[in-house]
XYZ file of C-alpha atoms in Angstrom:
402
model
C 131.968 81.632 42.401
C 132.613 83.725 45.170
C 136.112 84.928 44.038
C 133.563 86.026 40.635
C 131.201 87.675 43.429
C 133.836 89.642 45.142
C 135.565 90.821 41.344
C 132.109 92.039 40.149
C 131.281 93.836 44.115
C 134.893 95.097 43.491
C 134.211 96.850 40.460
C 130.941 97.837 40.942
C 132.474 100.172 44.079
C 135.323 101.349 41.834
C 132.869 102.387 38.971
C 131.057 104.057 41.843
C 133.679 105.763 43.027
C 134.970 107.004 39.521
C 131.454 108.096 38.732
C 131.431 110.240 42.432
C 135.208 111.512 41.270
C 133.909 112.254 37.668
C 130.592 114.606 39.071
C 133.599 115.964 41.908
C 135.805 117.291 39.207
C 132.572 118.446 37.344
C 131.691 120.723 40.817
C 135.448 121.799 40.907
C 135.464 122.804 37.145
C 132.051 125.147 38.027
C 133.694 126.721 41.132
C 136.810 127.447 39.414
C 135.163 128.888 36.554
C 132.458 130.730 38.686
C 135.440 132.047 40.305
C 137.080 132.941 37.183
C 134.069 134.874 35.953
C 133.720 137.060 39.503
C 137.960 138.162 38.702
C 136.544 139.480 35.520
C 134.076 142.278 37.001
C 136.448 142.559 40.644
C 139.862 143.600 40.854
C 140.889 140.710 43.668
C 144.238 138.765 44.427
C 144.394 135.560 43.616
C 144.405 135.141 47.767
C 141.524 137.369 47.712
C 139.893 135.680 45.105
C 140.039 132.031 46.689
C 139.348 133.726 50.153
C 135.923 134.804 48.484
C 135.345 131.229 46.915
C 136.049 129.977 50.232
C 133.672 131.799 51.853
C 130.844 130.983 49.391
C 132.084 127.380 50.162
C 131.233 128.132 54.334
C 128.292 129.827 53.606
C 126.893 126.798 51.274
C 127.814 124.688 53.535
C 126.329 126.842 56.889
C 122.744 127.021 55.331
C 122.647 123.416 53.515
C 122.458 125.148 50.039
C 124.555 124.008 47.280
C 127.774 125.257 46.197
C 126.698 126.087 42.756
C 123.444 128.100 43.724
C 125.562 130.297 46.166
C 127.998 130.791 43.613
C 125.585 131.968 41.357
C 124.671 134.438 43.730
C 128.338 135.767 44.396
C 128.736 136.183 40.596
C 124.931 138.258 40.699
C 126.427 140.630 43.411
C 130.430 140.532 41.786
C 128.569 142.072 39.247
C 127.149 145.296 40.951
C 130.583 146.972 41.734
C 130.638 145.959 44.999
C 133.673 144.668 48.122
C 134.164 141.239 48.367
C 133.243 141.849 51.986
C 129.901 143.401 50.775
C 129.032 140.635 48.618
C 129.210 137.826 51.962
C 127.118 140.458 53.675
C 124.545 140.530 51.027
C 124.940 137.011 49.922
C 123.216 135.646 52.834
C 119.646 137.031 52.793
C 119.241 135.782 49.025
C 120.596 132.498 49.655
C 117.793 132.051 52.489
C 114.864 133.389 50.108
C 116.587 130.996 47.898
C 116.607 127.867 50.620
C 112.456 129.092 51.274
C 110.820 129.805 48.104
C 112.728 127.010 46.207
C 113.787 129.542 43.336
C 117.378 129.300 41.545
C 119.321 132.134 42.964
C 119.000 134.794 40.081
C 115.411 135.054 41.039
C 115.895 134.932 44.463
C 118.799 138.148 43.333
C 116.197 139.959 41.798
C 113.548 139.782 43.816
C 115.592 141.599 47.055
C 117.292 143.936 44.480
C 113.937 145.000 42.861
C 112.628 145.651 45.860
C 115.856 147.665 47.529
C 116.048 149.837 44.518
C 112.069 150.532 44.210
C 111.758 151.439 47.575
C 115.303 153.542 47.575
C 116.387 151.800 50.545
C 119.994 152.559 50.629
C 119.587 156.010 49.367
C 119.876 158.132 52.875
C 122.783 155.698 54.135
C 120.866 154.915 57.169
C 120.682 151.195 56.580
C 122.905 148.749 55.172
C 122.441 146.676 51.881
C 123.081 143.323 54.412
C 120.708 145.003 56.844
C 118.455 146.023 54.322
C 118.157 142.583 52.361
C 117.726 141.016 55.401
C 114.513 142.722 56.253
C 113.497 142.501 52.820
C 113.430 138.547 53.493
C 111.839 138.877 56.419
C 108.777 140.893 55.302
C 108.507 138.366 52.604
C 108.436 135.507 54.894
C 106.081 137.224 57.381
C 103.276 138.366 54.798
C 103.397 135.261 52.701
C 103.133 132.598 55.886
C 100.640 135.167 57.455
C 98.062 133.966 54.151
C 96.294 131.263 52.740
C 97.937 131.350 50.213
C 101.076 128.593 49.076
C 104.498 130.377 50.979
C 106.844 129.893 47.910
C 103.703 131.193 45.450
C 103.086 134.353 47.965
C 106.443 135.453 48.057
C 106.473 135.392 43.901
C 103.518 137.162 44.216
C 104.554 139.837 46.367
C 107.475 140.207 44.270
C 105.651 140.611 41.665
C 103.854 143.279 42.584
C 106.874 145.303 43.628
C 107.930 144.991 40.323
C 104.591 146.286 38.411
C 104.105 149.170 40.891
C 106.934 149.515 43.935
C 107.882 153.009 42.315
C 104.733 154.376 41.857
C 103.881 153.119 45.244
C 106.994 154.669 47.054
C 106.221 157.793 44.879
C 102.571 157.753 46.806
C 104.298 157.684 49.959
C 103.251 153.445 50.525
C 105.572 151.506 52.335
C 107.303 147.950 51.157
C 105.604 146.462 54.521
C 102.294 148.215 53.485
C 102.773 147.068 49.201
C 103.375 143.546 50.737
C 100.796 142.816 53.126
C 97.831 144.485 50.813
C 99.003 142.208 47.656
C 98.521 139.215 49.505
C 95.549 140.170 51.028
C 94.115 140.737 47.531
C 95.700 137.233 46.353
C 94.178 135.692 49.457
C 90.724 136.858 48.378
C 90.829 137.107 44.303
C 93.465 133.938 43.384
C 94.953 136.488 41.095
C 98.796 136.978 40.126
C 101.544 139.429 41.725
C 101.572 141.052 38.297
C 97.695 141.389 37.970
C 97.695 143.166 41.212
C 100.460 145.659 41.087
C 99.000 146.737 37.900
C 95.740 147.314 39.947
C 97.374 148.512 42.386
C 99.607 151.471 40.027
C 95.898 152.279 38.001
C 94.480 152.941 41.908
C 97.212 155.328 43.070
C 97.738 157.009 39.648
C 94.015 158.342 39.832
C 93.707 159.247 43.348
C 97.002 161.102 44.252
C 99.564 163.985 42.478
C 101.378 161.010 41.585
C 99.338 160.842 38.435
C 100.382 164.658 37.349
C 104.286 163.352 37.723
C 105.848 163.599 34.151
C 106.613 159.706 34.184
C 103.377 158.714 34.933
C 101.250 160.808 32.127
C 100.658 158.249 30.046
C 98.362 156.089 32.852
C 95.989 159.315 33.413
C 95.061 162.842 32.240
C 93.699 165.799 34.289
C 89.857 164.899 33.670
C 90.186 161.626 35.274
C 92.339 162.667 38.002
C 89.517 165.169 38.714
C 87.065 162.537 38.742
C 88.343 160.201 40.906
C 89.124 163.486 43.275
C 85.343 164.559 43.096
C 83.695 161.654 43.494
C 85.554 160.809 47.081
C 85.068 164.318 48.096
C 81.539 163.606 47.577
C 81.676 161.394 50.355
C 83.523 163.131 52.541
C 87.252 162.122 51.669
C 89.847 164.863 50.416
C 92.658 163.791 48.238
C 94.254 166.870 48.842
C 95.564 168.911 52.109
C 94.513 172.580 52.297
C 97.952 173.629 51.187
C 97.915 171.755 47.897
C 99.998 168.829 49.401
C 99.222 165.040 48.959
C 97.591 163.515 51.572
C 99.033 159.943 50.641
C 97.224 156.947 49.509
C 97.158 155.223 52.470
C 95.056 157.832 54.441
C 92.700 158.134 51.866
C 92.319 154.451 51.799
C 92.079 154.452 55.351
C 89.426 157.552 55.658
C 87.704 155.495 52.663
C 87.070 152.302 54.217
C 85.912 153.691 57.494
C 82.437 155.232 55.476
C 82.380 152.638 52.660
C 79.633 150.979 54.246
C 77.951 153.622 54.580
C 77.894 154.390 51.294
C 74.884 153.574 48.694
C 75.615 150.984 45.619
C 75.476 154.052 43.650
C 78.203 156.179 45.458
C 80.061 153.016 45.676
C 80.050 151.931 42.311
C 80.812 155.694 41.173
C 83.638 155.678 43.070
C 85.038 152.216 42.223
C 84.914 153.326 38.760
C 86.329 156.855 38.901
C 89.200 155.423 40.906
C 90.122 151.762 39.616
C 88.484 151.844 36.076
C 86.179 148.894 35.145
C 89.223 146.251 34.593
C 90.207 147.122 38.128
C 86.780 147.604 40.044
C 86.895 143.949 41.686
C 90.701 144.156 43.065
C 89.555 147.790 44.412
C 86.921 146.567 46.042
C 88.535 143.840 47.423
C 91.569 146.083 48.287
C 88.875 148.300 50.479
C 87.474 144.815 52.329
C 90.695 143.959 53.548
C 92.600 147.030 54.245
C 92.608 147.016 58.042
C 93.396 143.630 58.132
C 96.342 144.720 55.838
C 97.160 147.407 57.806
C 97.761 145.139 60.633
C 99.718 142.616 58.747
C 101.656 145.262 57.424
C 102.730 146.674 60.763
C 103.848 143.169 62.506
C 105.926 142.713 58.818
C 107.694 146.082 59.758
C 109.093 144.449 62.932
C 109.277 140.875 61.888
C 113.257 140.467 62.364
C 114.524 137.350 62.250
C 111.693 135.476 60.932
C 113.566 133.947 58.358
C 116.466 132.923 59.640
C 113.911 131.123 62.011
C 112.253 128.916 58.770
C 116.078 128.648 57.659
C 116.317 126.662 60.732
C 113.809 124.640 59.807
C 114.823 123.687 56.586
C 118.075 122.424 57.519
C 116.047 119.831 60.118
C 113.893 118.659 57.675
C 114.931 116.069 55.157
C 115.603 118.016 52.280
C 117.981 120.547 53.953
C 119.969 117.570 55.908
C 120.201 115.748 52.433
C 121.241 119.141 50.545
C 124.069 119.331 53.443
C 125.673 115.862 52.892
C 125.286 117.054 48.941
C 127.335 120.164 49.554
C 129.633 118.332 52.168
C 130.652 115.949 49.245
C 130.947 119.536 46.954
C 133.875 120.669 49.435
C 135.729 117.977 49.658
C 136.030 117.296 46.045
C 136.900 120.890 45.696
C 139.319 120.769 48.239
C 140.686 117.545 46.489
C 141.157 118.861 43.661
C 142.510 122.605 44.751
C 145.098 120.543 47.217
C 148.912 120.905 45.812
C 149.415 116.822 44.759
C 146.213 116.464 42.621
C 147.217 120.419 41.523
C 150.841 119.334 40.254
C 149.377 116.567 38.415
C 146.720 118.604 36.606
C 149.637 120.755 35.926
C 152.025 118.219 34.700
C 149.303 116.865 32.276
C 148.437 120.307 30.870
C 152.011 120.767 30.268
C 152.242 117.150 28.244
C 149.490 118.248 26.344
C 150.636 121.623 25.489
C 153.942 119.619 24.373
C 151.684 116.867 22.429
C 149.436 119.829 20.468
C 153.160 120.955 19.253
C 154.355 118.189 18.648
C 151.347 117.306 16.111
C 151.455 120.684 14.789
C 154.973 120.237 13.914
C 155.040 116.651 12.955
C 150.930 117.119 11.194
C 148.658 114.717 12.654
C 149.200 111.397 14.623
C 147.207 108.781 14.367
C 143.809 108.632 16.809
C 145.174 104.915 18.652
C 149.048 107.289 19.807
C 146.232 110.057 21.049
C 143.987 107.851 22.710
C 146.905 105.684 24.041
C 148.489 109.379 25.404
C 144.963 110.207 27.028
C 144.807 107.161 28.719
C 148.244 107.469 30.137
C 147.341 111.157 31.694
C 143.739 110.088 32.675
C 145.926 107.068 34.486
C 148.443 109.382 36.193
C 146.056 111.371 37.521
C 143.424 109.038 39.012
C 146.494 107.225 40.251
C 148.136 110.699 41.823
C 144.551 110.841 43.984
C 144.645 107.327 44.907
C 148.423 107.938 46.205
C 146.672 111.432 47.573
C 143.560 109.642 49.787
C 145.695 106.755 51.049
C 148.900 109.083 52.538
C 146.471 111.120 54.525
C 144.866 113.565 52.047
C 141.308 112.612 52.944
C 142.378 113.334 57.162
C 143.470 116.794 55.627
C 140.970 117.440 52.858
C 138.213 116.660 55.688
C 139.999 118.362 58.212
């Protein structure tokens, strides 16, 4: 009986282990052919190409994230005609919006892209894209844990804003930090979406500025209602324009606007709050008005907030999830180191080359019966697990491991 106990523990930790080599070779097929798909959009050495893998590898291992989310973000940004030393640089915010909002990392890609090309940050060259991502994570992470609303659902929310009316805002002269900080302080008070509110938000600042006469933008207003919303605020004491013509900007008038609002009788308000949100946008105006100061506020300790992230990062690779995700990805780098070292390598090679010889030999001899093939697969599978065996017990785990 216990000789039948030891057989059935025995195999039980050798299924075990085939299983964990099985899902390894599955993680070193993705990498490979993650890799493979980044050479087709960069013009890399095959040194420079497994440099970059390996650095996806250190970076997925240096923020607990798994090896197949950060490749998916080094294929995103192979993709954008960028260095390989750009893409490490730029890799790194996403990854942590990523790790902190819990979405895959082609959302976490677009959200820091829409937002760098809405706001034009790299256009005057002062800032760099790493630089500039980085920040973009860090507003994010201020704003939405500076709310009550959910972190992860903020920062979708905020990102969806930017994405219904960044443009229009930059075009108005509003800030990221500013766009950020008075979406979520609408969210906090009306529950509604990122989309719902940048929508709002575009309807507001088309019918109060000269953004509204820009070509692009003719469709959301014509002259009569940009007059409208113009008169009824100078009514109350609030000019649109400067003496010379010029835009005064959206956030002045928002700011000159809630200092008399109170002021103000229902009737002035509620002309207003129609000339310049419409009636489908009246509430999220309003709203907008009640907590801009508080916005303002928010949005000027989001324009210093460096570091924040990396700070939650932290965090997450204490808590269970991120030490868990670690051991994950620790397991995803030494099967791809396994499988990448020179033995297990020659024997992949040695069975592609039998099988080349095999598919020949059928086509030449017409086809062999399934038992020869399944006998032949066997035989490879065999030489192979065997080759790793051989591999682990002469010292390959010590070097795979380091």
């Amino acid at each position: 009986i216990a000789d039948i106990a030891n057989y059935v523990s025995y195999f039980q930790v050798t299924m075990k282990a085939i299983q964990q080599a099985k899902q390894g070779f599955n993680d070193f097929l993705n990498y490979d052919s993650d890799l493979t798909n980044i050479s087709y959009t960069m013009d890399l050495s095959k040194n420079q190409l497994q440099n970059l893998g390996s650095s996806a590898i250190d970076m997925a291992k240096d923020l607990s994230m798994s090896l197949d989310n950060t490749m998916d973000i080094y294929k995103i940004y192979a993709n954008m005609n960028t260095t390989a030393s750009e893409i490490q640089q730029t890799a790194r915010p996403t990854a942590i919006l990523s790790n902190l909002s819990g979405v895959d990392a082609s959302t976490a890609a677009d959200q820091v892209q829409g937002i760098l090309q809405q706001f034009h940050m790299l256009d005057d060259g002062a800032t760099t894209a790493a630089d500039a991502s980085m920040h973009i994570v860090d507003v994010l992470d201020k704003v939405s844990g500076s709310v009550g609303i959910d972190y992860a659902k903020g920062i979708k929310i905020i990102s969806d804003a930017v994405q219904a009316s960044g443009q229009v805002a930059y075009d108005a002269g509003m800030s990221y930090e500013q766009l950020a900080a008075i979406t979520a302080k609408v969210s906090e008070r009306t529950r509604e979406d990122g989309s719902s509110i940048g929508n709002a938000l575009k309807t507001i600042i088309t019918r109060t500025t000269k953004v509204g006469k820009m070509p692009q933008y003719a469709d959301e207003v014509d002259n009569a209602t940009l007059s409208n919303a113009s008169a009824s605020l100078h009514a109350v004491g609030v000019d649109v324009y400067n003496p010379d013509g010029s835009d005064r900007g959206i956030i002045t008038v928002m700011s000159e606007l809630k200092s008399k609002w109170d002021d103000l009788t229902d009737a002035q308000q509620a002309k207003i709050a129609f000339d310049v949100a419409a009636t489908r946008q009246t509430s999220k105006f309003k709203s907008m008005l009640d907590a801009f100061t508080d916005s303002m506020t928010l949005a000027e300790e989001a324009t210093t907030a460096n570091g924040n992230a990396e700070a939650n990062q932290e965090k997450y690779m204490e808590s269970t999830a991120g030490k868990l995700q670690a051991i994950k990805t620790q397991m995803q780098d030494f099967w791809v180191n396994f499988y990448n070292s020179g033995t297990v390598n020659g024997v992949l090679e040695f069975v592609h080359g039998l099988t080349e010889g095999f598919t020949s030999l059928e086509k030449t001899l017409g086809p062999i019966p399934a038992l020869l093939t399944a006998v032949f697969a066997a035989m490879t599978v065999k030489n192979a697990t065997m080759a790793g065996l051989k591999f682990l017990s002469g010292g390959g785990l010590a070097t795979v491991v380091g």
